[in-house]
Short mmCIF file of C-alpha atoms in Angstrom, two decimals:
data_model
loop_
_atom_site.label_atom_id
_atom_site.label_comp_id
_atom_site.label_asym_id
_atom_site.label_seq_id
_atom_site.Cartn_x
_atom_site.Cartn_y
_atom_site.Cartn_z
CA MET D 1 56.83 45.48 197.55
CA THR D 2 54.85 46.30 194.52
CA MET D 3 56.58 47.43 191.37
CA GLN D 4 55.39 50.53 189.70
CA THR D 5 55.11 50.51 186.01
CA SER D 6 56.32 53.49 184.02
CA ARG D 7 53.76 55.30 181.90
CA LYS D 8 56.35 57.07 179.80
CA LYS D 9 55.91 56.30 176.16
CA THR D 10 58.85 54.51 174.48
CA LYS D 11 60.42 56.74 171.78
CA PRO D 12 60.33 55.03 168.40
CA ILE D 13 63.55 53.90 166.94
CA THR D 14 64.50 56.25 164.10
CA ASP D 15 66.34 55.29 160.96
CA PRO D 16 69.95 56.47 161.37
CA THR D 17 70.19 56.94 157.59
CA PRO D 18 70.03 60.68 156.80
CA PRO D 19 67.11 61.74 154.73
CA GLU D 20 67.90 62.18 150.92
CA THR D 21 68.97 65.67 149.85
CA SER D 22 66.10 67.57 148.16
CA PRO D 23 66.44 68.07 144.36
CA ALA D 24 66.27 71.90 144.92
CA ALA D 25 69.26 71.74 147.26
CA VAL D 26 71.24 69.56 144.78
CA LEU D 27 70.41 72.12 142.07
CA ILE D 28 71.57 75.00 144.06
CA ALA D 29 74.80 73.21 145.20
CA ASN D 30 75.71 72.24 141.66
CA ASN D 31 74.91 75.65 140.11
CA VAL D 32 77.70 78.15 141.04
CA ASP D 33 75.92 81.18 139.67
CA LEU D 34 72.68 80.40 141.53
CA LEU D 35 74.57 79.77 144.79
CA ALA D 36 76.59 82.99 144.35
CA GLN D 37 73.32 85.04 143.85
CA ILE D 38 71.97 83.68 147.16
CA LEU D 39 75.24 84.39 149.04
CA PHE D 40 75.52 87.88 147.67
CA ARG D 41 72.43 88.79 149.72
CA LEU D 42 73.95 87.76 153.01
CA PRO D 43 76.13 90.01 155.32
CA ALA D 44 79.94 89.58 155.19
CA LYS D 45 80.47 88.21 158.68
CA PRO D 46 78.49 84.95 158.26
CA LEU D 47 80.06 84.28 154.91
CA ILE D 48 83.48 83.96 156.70
CA ARG D 49 82.02 81.25 158.80
CA PHE D 50 80.44 79.54 155.77
CA LYS D 51 83.86 78.88 154.31
CA SER D 52 83.96 75.78 156.52
CA VAL D 53 80.87 74.32 154.91
CA SER D 54 82.81 72.53 152.12
CA LYS D 55 85.74 72.83 149.80
CA HIS D 56 83.36 74.12 147.16
CA TRP D 57 82.09 76.92 149.38
CA LEU D 58 85.64 77.71 150.49
CA ALA D 59 86.77 78.19 146.91
CA LEU D 60 83.77 80.34 146.04
CA LEU D 61 83.93 82.53 149.12
CA SER D 62 87.65 82.97 148.84
CA ASP D 63 87.55 84.15 145.20
CA SER D 64 88.48 87.83 144.80
CA HIS D 65 85.88 88.34 142.07
CA PHE D 66 83.16 87.02 144.48
CA ALA D 67 84.50 89.43 147.26
CA SER D 68 84.46 92.36 144.93
CA ALA D 69 80.99 91.60 143.60
CA HIS D 70 79.62 91.14 147.14
CA SER D 71 81.11 94.55 148.16
CA ARG D 72 79.71 96.15 145.09
CA LEU D 73 76.21 94.87 145.79
CA ASN D 74 76.49 95.73 149.50
CA PRO D 75 78.39 98.94 149.36
CA ILE D 76 77.48 100.71 152.59
CA PRO D 77 76.36 98.39 155.42
CA LEU D 78 75.66 99.87 158.91
CA ILE D 79 78.57 100.80 161.13
CA SER D 80 79.25 97.88 163.48
CA SER D 81 81.99 99.06 165.58
CA LEU D 82 84.54 101.83 166.29
CA TYR D 83 88.26 101.66 166.65
CA PHE D 84 90.08 104.38 168.63
CA HIS D 85 93.36 105.23 170.31
CA ASN D 86 93.08 106.20 173.93
CA ASN D 87 96.09 107.03 175.88
CA LYS D 88 98.35 105.53 173.28
CA LYS D 89 96.50 102.26 173.38
CA LEU D 90 94.38 100.88 170.48
CA ASP D 91 90.93 99.95 171.63
CA SER D 92 87.33 99.41 170.19
CA VAL D 93 83.68 99.28 170.92
CA SER D 94 80.90 97.26 169.36
CA LEU D 95 77.80 99.18 168.34
CA ASN D 96 75.45 96.22 167.60
CA GLY D 97 75.74 94.47 170.95
CA SER D 98 77.90 91.62 169.43
CA PRO D 99 80.38 90.33 172.03
CA THR D 100 82.81 89.44 169.27
CA PHE D 101 83.81 91.72 166.42
CA PRO D 102 86.99 91.80 164.14
CA SER D 103 90.22 92.30 166.10
CA LEU D 104 93.55 93.38 164.74
CA SER D 105 95.39 90.36 166.16
CA PHE D 106 96.14 89.16 162.71
CA LEU D 107 98.62 92.13 162.41
CA ARG D 108 100.80 90.87 165.26
CA PRO D 109 103.43 89.34 162.92
CA LEU D 110 104.18 92.90 161.98
CA THR D 111 106.94 94.22 164.20
CA GLY D 112 106.73 97.79 165.42
CA ASP D 113 104.09 100.34 166.73
CA ILE D 114 100.86 100.19 164.78
CA THR D 115 98.59 103.24 164.46
CA ILE D 116 95.30 103.54 162.67
CA LEU D 117 95.27 106.60 160.36
CA HIS D 118 91.90 106.20 158.68
CA SER D 119 88.99 103.95 157.93
CA CYS D 120 86.83 103.78 154.72
CA ASN D 121 84.10 101.24 153.87
CA GLY D 122 85.54 98.21 155.59
CA LEU D 123 89.23 99.04 155.09
CA LEU D 124 91.72 100.47 157.48
CA LEU D 125 94.88 102.48 156.71
CA ILE D 126 97.67 101.43 159.14
CA LYS D 127 101.03 103.17 159.93
CA LYS D 128 103.68 100.94 161.25
CA LYS D 129 106.62 102.59 162.87
CA GLN D 130 109.85 100.92 163.94
CA THR D 131 112.97 102.36 165.42
CA VAL D 132 116.28 100.78 164.32
CA ASP D 133 119.72 102.31 165.26
CA ASN D 134 118.15 105.59 166.36
CA ARG D 135 116.30 105.92 162.99
CA VAL D 136 112.60 105.55 162.40
CA LYS D 137 111.27 103.47 159.58
CA VAL D 138 107.72 103.90 158.56
CA GLN D 139 105.53 101.53 156.42
CA TYR D 140 101.88 101.97 155.45
CA ILE D 141 99.47 99.00 155.39
CA VAL D 142 95.85 98.62 154.17
CA CYS D 143 93.93 95.80 155.98
CA ASN D 144 90.45 94.34 156.14
CA PRO D 145 89.68 93.25 159.63
CA THR D 146 86.68 91.10 158.51
CA THR D 147 88.70 88.85 156.17
CA GLN D 148 91.87 89.23 158.36
CA LYS D 149 93.93 90.17 155.21
CA PHE D 150 96.42 92.93 154.82
CA HIS D 151 98.59 94.43 152.08
CA ARG D 152 101.89 96.40 152.55
CA ILE D 153 101.94 99.32 150.25
CA ALA D 154 104.95 99.47 147.91
CA GLN D 155 106.97 102.70 148.56
CA LYS D 156 109.18 104.38 146.01
CA PHE D 157 110.20 107.24 148.24
CA HIS D 158 112.37 107.31 151.25
CA LEU D 159 110.59 107.05 154.54
CA VAL D 160 113.38 106.86 156.93
CA ALA D 161 114.28 109.61 159.29
CA ARG D 162 115.85 110.31 162.64
CA ARG D 163 113.71 110.49 165.77
CA SER D 164 113.39 114.32 165.35
CA GLY D 165 112.45 114.05 161.67
CA ARG D 166 109.02 114.97 160.31
CA PHE D 167 106.63 112.45 159.01
CA TYR D 168 103.30 112.58 157.28
CA LYS D 169 100.98 114.42 159.54
CA SER D 170 97.85 112.70 158.27
CA GLY D 171 96.65 109.96 155.91
CA CYS D 172 93.44 109.12 154.22
CA LEU D 173 91.85 106.19 152.47
CA ALA D 174 89.51 106.61 149.48
CA PHE D 175 87.45 103.59 148.67
CA ASP D 176 84.01 103.23 147.11
CA PRO D 177 83.20 99.53 146.41
CA SER D 178 80.09 100.42 144.51
CA LYS D 179 82.22 101.98 141.82
CA SER D 180 85.57 100.19 141.92
CA PRO D 181 87.42 97.41 143.82
CA HIS D 182 90.47 99.60 143.89
CA TYR D 183 91.42 102.24 146.51
CA LYS D 184 93.78 105.26 146.90
CA VAL D 185 95.89 106.25 149.80
CA VAL D 186 96.53 109.92 150.36
CA LEU D 187 99.36 111.16 152.64
CA LEU D 188 99.96 114.76 153.66
CA SER D 189 103.18 116.18 154.97
CA ARG D 190 104.23 119.76 155.85
CA VAL D 191 106.94 121.17 153.58
CA SER D 192 107.09 124.73 154.75
CA PHE D 193 104.28 126.63 156.25
CA PRO D 194 101.64 126.79 154.93
CA SER D 195 102.51 124.64 152.01
CA SER D 196 101.89 120.84 152.09
CA GLU D 197 103.08 118.00 150.00
CA MET D 198 100.67 115.19 149.06
CA HIS D 199 101.56 111.69 148.02
CA ILE D 200 98.91 109.56 146.33
CA PHE D 201 99.04 105.81 145.97
CA SER D 202 96.72 103.88 143.55
CA SER D 203 96.11 100.22 144.18
CA GLU D 204 95.03 99.80 140.55
CA THR D 205 98.39 100.87 139.17
CA ALA D 206 100.48 100.21 142.33
CA SER D 207 102.14 103.58 141.76
CA TRP D 208 102.66 106.89 143.57
CA LYS D 209 101.97 110.48 142.53
CA LYS D 210 103.13 113.71 144.24
CA ILE D 211 101.48 117.04 144.07
CA PHE D 212 102.03 120.35 146.12
CA MET D 213 99.26 122.23 147.74
CA THR D 214 99.27 125.78 149.28
CA ASP D 215 96.32 125.38 151.62
CA ARG D 216 96.39 124.20 155.23
CA CYS D 217 94.12 121.25 156.23
CA TYR D 218 92.71 120.78 159.64
CA ARG D 219 91.35 117.63 161.37
CA ASN D 220 91.32 114.17 159.70
CA GLY D 221 89.92 114.06 156.25
CA ALA D 222 86.49 112.50 155.48
CA PHE D 223 85.67 110.45 152.32
CA TRP D 224 82.36 111.40 150.77
CA ASN D 225 80.86 111.27 147.32
CA GLY D 226 84.13 110.28 145.54
CA ALA D 227 86.24 112.84 147.21
CA ILE D 228 88.22 113.54 150.48
CA TYR D 229 87.28 116.60 152.41
CA TRP D 230 89.16 118.65 154.94
CA LEU D 231 88.19 121.67 156.98
CA CYS D 232 90.19 124.69 156.05
CA ASP D 233 90.84 128.33 156.92
CA GLN D 234 90.43 129.94 153.51
CA TYR D 235 87.53 127.88 152.23
CA ASN D 236 84.38 126.29 153.39
CA LEU D 237 86.04 122.95 152.55
CA LEU D 238 89.00 121.55 150.73
CA ARG D 239 87.92 118.87 148.28
CA PHE D 240 90.29 116.34 146.73
CA ASP D 241 88.59 114.58 143.79
CA VAL D 242 89.89 111.09 143.91
CA GLU D 243 89.31 110.27 140.20
CA THR D 244 90.84 113.39 138.66
CA GLU D 245 93.33 113.85 141.46
CA LYS D 246 92.70 117.51 141.75
CA MET D 247 92.40 119.65 144.87
CA ILE D 248 89.49 122.11 144.80
CA GLY D 249 88.70 124.85 147.30
CA MET D 250 85.01 125.10 147.86
CA PRO D 251 84.64 128.96 148.47
CA TYR D 252 82.12 130.59 150.75
CA THR D 253 79.04 132.10 149.11
CA PRO D 254 76.90 135.01 150.48
CA SER D 255 74.24 132.47 151.51
CA SER D 256 76.62 129.78 152.81
CA SER D 257 77.05 128.92 156.41
CA ARG D 258 80.69 129.01 157.25
CA VAL D 259 82.58 127.02 159.90
CA ASN D 260 82.65 129.42 162.80
CA ASN D 261 85.87 128.19 164.43
CA ILE D 262 87.68 125.11 163.32
CA TYR D 263 88.94 124.55 166.87
CA LYS D 264 85.43 124.47 168.17
CA THR D 265 84.57 121.57 165.96
CA ARG D 266 83.36 118.57 167.88
CA TYR D 267 82.67 116.17 164.99
CA PHE D 268 83.34 116.08 161.31
CA GLY D 269 82.80 113.01 159.14
CA ASN D 270 80.51 110.67 157.25
CA CYS D 271 77.64 109.14 159.20
CA GLY D 272 77.28 105.83 157.33
CA ARG D 273 74.69 104.45 155.08
CA SER D 274 73.09 107.55 153.55
CA GLY D 275 76.58 109.06 152.90
CA ARG D 276 75.94 112.39 154.59
CA LEU D 277 78.89 114.62 155.51
CA LEU D 278 78.13 115.97 158.98
CA LEU D 279 79.55 118.72 161.22
CA ILE D 280 79.07 119.48 164.87
CA GLU D 281 80.25 122.74 166.37
CA SER D 282 79.95 124.09 169.92
CA HIS D 283 81.40 127.13 171.64
CA SER D 284 82.47 125.13 174.75
CA HIS D 285 82.37 121.67 176.20
CA SER D 286 79.62 122.82 178.56
CA ILE D 287 76.94 123.17 175.85
CA VAL D 288 74.41 120.29 175.68
CA ARG D 289 72.31 121.91 173.01
CA PHE D 290 73.86 121.89 169.57
CA LYS D 291 73.11 121.50 165.88
CA ILE D 292 74.20 118.71 163.53
CA CYS D 293 74.81 120.21 160.11
CA GLU D 294 74.83 118.45 156.86
CA MET D 295 76.86 119.54 153.77
CA ASP D 296 74.65 120.55 150.87
CA LYS D 297 74.97 118.40 147.69
CA ASP D 298 76.30 121.38 145.91
CA TYR D 299 79.16 121.62 148.43
CA CYS D 300 78.43 125.29 149.12
CA CYS D 301 76.83 125.35 152.62
CA TRP D 302 76.03 123.60 155.81
CA ASN D 303 72.31 122.99 156.46
CA VAL D 304 70.92 122.20 159.86
CA LYS D 305 69.84 118.60 159.83
CA PHE D 306 69.16 117.87 163.55
CA ARG D 307 68.85 119.91 166.75
CA VAL D 308 70.03 118.01 169.78
CA ASN D 309 69.41 118.53 173.53
CA LEU D 310 71.25 116.11 175.86
CA LYS D 311 69.79 117.39 179.15
CA THR D 312 67.66 114.34 179.47
CA LEU D 313 70.77 112.22 179.77
CA ILE D 314 72.01 114.09 182.94
CA SER D 315 69.31 112.42 185.14
CA GLU D 316 70.32 109.02 183.85
CA PHE D 317 74.12 109.72 184.04
CA PRO D 318 74.96 112.22 186.77
CA VAL D 319 78.64 111.77 185.97
CA ILE D 320 78.08 114.01 182.89
CA GLY D 321 78.20 116.93 185.33
CA SER D 322 76.35 120.19 185.96
CA LYS D 323 75.87 123.50 184.15
CA LYS D 324 79.42 124.52 184.96
CA ARG D 325 80.94 121.60 183.20
CA TYR D 326 79.26 118.89 181.19
CA LYS D 327 81.58 115.99 180.55
CA PHE D 328 80.92 114.22 177.28
CA THR D 329 82.63 113.84 173.92
CA VAL D 330 81.03 112.96 170.63
CA LEU D 331 82.74 110.01 169.20
CA CYS D 332 80.62 109.45 166.08
CA VAL D 333 77.25 110.00 164.49
CA VAL D 334 75.76 106.75 163.21
CA GLU D 335 72.75 106.37 160.95
CA GLY D 336 70.16 103.66 161.66
CA GLU D 337 67.95 101.62 159.43
CA LYS D 338 65.75 104.56 158.50
CA GLU D 339 66.94 107.68 156.77
CA ASP D 340 66.27 110.14 159.61
CA ASP D 341 67.07 107.74 162.42
CA PHE D 342 70.42 108.37 163.94
CA SER D 343 72.43 107.81 167.20
CA LEU D 344 75.14 109.74 168.84
CA ILE D 345 78.01 107.69 170.20
CA LEU D 346 79.18 109.53 173.36
CA ALA D 347 82.11 108.98 175.78
CA ILE D 348 81.38 110.09 179.33
CA PRO D 349 83.34 109.37 182.50
CA GLY D 350 83.27 105.61 182.99
CA LYS D 351 81.22 104.63 179.94
CA ILE D 352 80.66 104.80 176.23
CA ILE D 353 76.91 105.07 175.36
CA SER D 354 74.75 105.29 172.41
CA CYS D 355 72.09 107.96 172.55
CA ASN D 356 69.08 108.50 170.20
CA PRO D 357 67.95 112.12 170.74
CA GLN D 358 64.79 111.84 168.70
CA LYS D 359 63.45 108.83 170.56
CA ARG D 360 65.07 109.80 173.82
CA THR D 361 66.62 106.41 174.36
CA TRP D 362 70.07 105.34 175.26
CA ASN D 363 72.18 102.15 175.55
CA GLU D 364 75.35 101.40 177.38
CA LEU D 365 78.00 100.03 174.98
CA ARG D 366 80.96 99.39 177.26
CA ASP D 367 82.79 100.63 180.46
CA LEU D 368 85.71 102.78 180.53
CA ALA D 369 88.46 102.36 183.19
CA SER D 370 89.46 105.16 185.44
CA GLY D 371 91.34 107.85 183.43
CA GLU D 372 90.31 106.58 180.02
CA TYR D 373 87.71 109.34 179.44
CA SER D 374 90.47 111.97 179.72
CA GLY D 375 92.17 110.46 176.73
CA PHE D 376 89.24 111.40 174.49
CA ILE D 377 89.34 115.14 175.49
CA LYS D 378 93.07 115.67 175.27
CA TYR D 379 92.80 117.56 171.91
CA GLY D 380 89.29 118.84 172.33
CA TYR D 381 87.81 116.14 170.04
CA ALA D 382 87.97 112.45 169.54
CA ILE D 383 89.54 110.66 166.69
CA VAL D 384 87.62 107.34 165.97
CA PHE D 385 87.47 105.09 163.08
CA PRO D 386 84.10 103.65 162.01
CA PHE D 387 84.20 100.16 160.83
CA VAL D 388 81.74 98.21 158.55
CA GLU D 389 81.88 94.41 157.76
CA SER D 390 83.01 93.87 154.18
CA LEU D 391 84.65 91.13 152.04
CA CYS D 392 86.45 93.62 149.89
CA PRO D 393 89.99 92.42 148.97
CA VAL D 394 93.06 94.46 149.60
#
């Protein structure tokens, strides 16, 4: 038997000694200011992972001043996911295809039922409700799912009531990291129809302020251009200026486009990076052609920004239905990388999809279990909470 010789080349033996660190890397590692300037340009999510690089990086990335500066330099990143309550269950959907995105599991040590009230530039406003001896105790919490940090808001007023007692009907968070590392929490409660009572908490002073208002607000508020906005009967909009803490009714003008019917509103909110305040109205759920209106910078009228026709989706998703009854719910309007590039996030029977009407493209984001779609149309509109990744401290 003849032996065959192998023609494979023998790999050279390499020196196990690691190469010397380059002078540039040493310079960056030893210069905190230079290193910080580089890290400021990275998204929030990888910076969380970079904390494990070294103790030096851990100390830098955990510093509240670094977190505030990073949020100020990256004030409005793209919306990465949505949180929502469906059939009394908290759920979420990723918009960028990432299999992992911040969960709220870090809130598990908090006992009681947890409900999201509002989201704003990376922070969530949470209501925790607990029943003890047939009495309900309520606490409000601000958290950052990216950093997994939360803060219990100090309360100087009594928030304990019997099961039949009335609580705050809505809550909003006002936070603009490009202007200040501090936020305000606004809680609305009904005193006697149509009057409401507003409690305002400032994280800067850790104090509360109470004011009365005579106008009735509808839907959840939307934070835009330093103010919280609500749809209202009497006015085009109700505007609460966060800095001055004054409520202003934005009256209709002869040339303004008024909200036709608040109960026909299908979407009202901020779309993301450009900071537009958008409104979608339709006369019934069966209309697949509608307008997306944008609030004018003078706060006086709604201008038509986009015209949408979703008929092309029906051939791809027959479950949407026929002319008698189209089954879809607008969850959110999300802006893309370019100014006029946007997507509609829609819930349809069995799925949540992203649809770009201009490009006529669509993408399936996740499946919905049987019966979950009905949870979105219970009140005629969906309440979702857009989330962006941020290092902002709480």
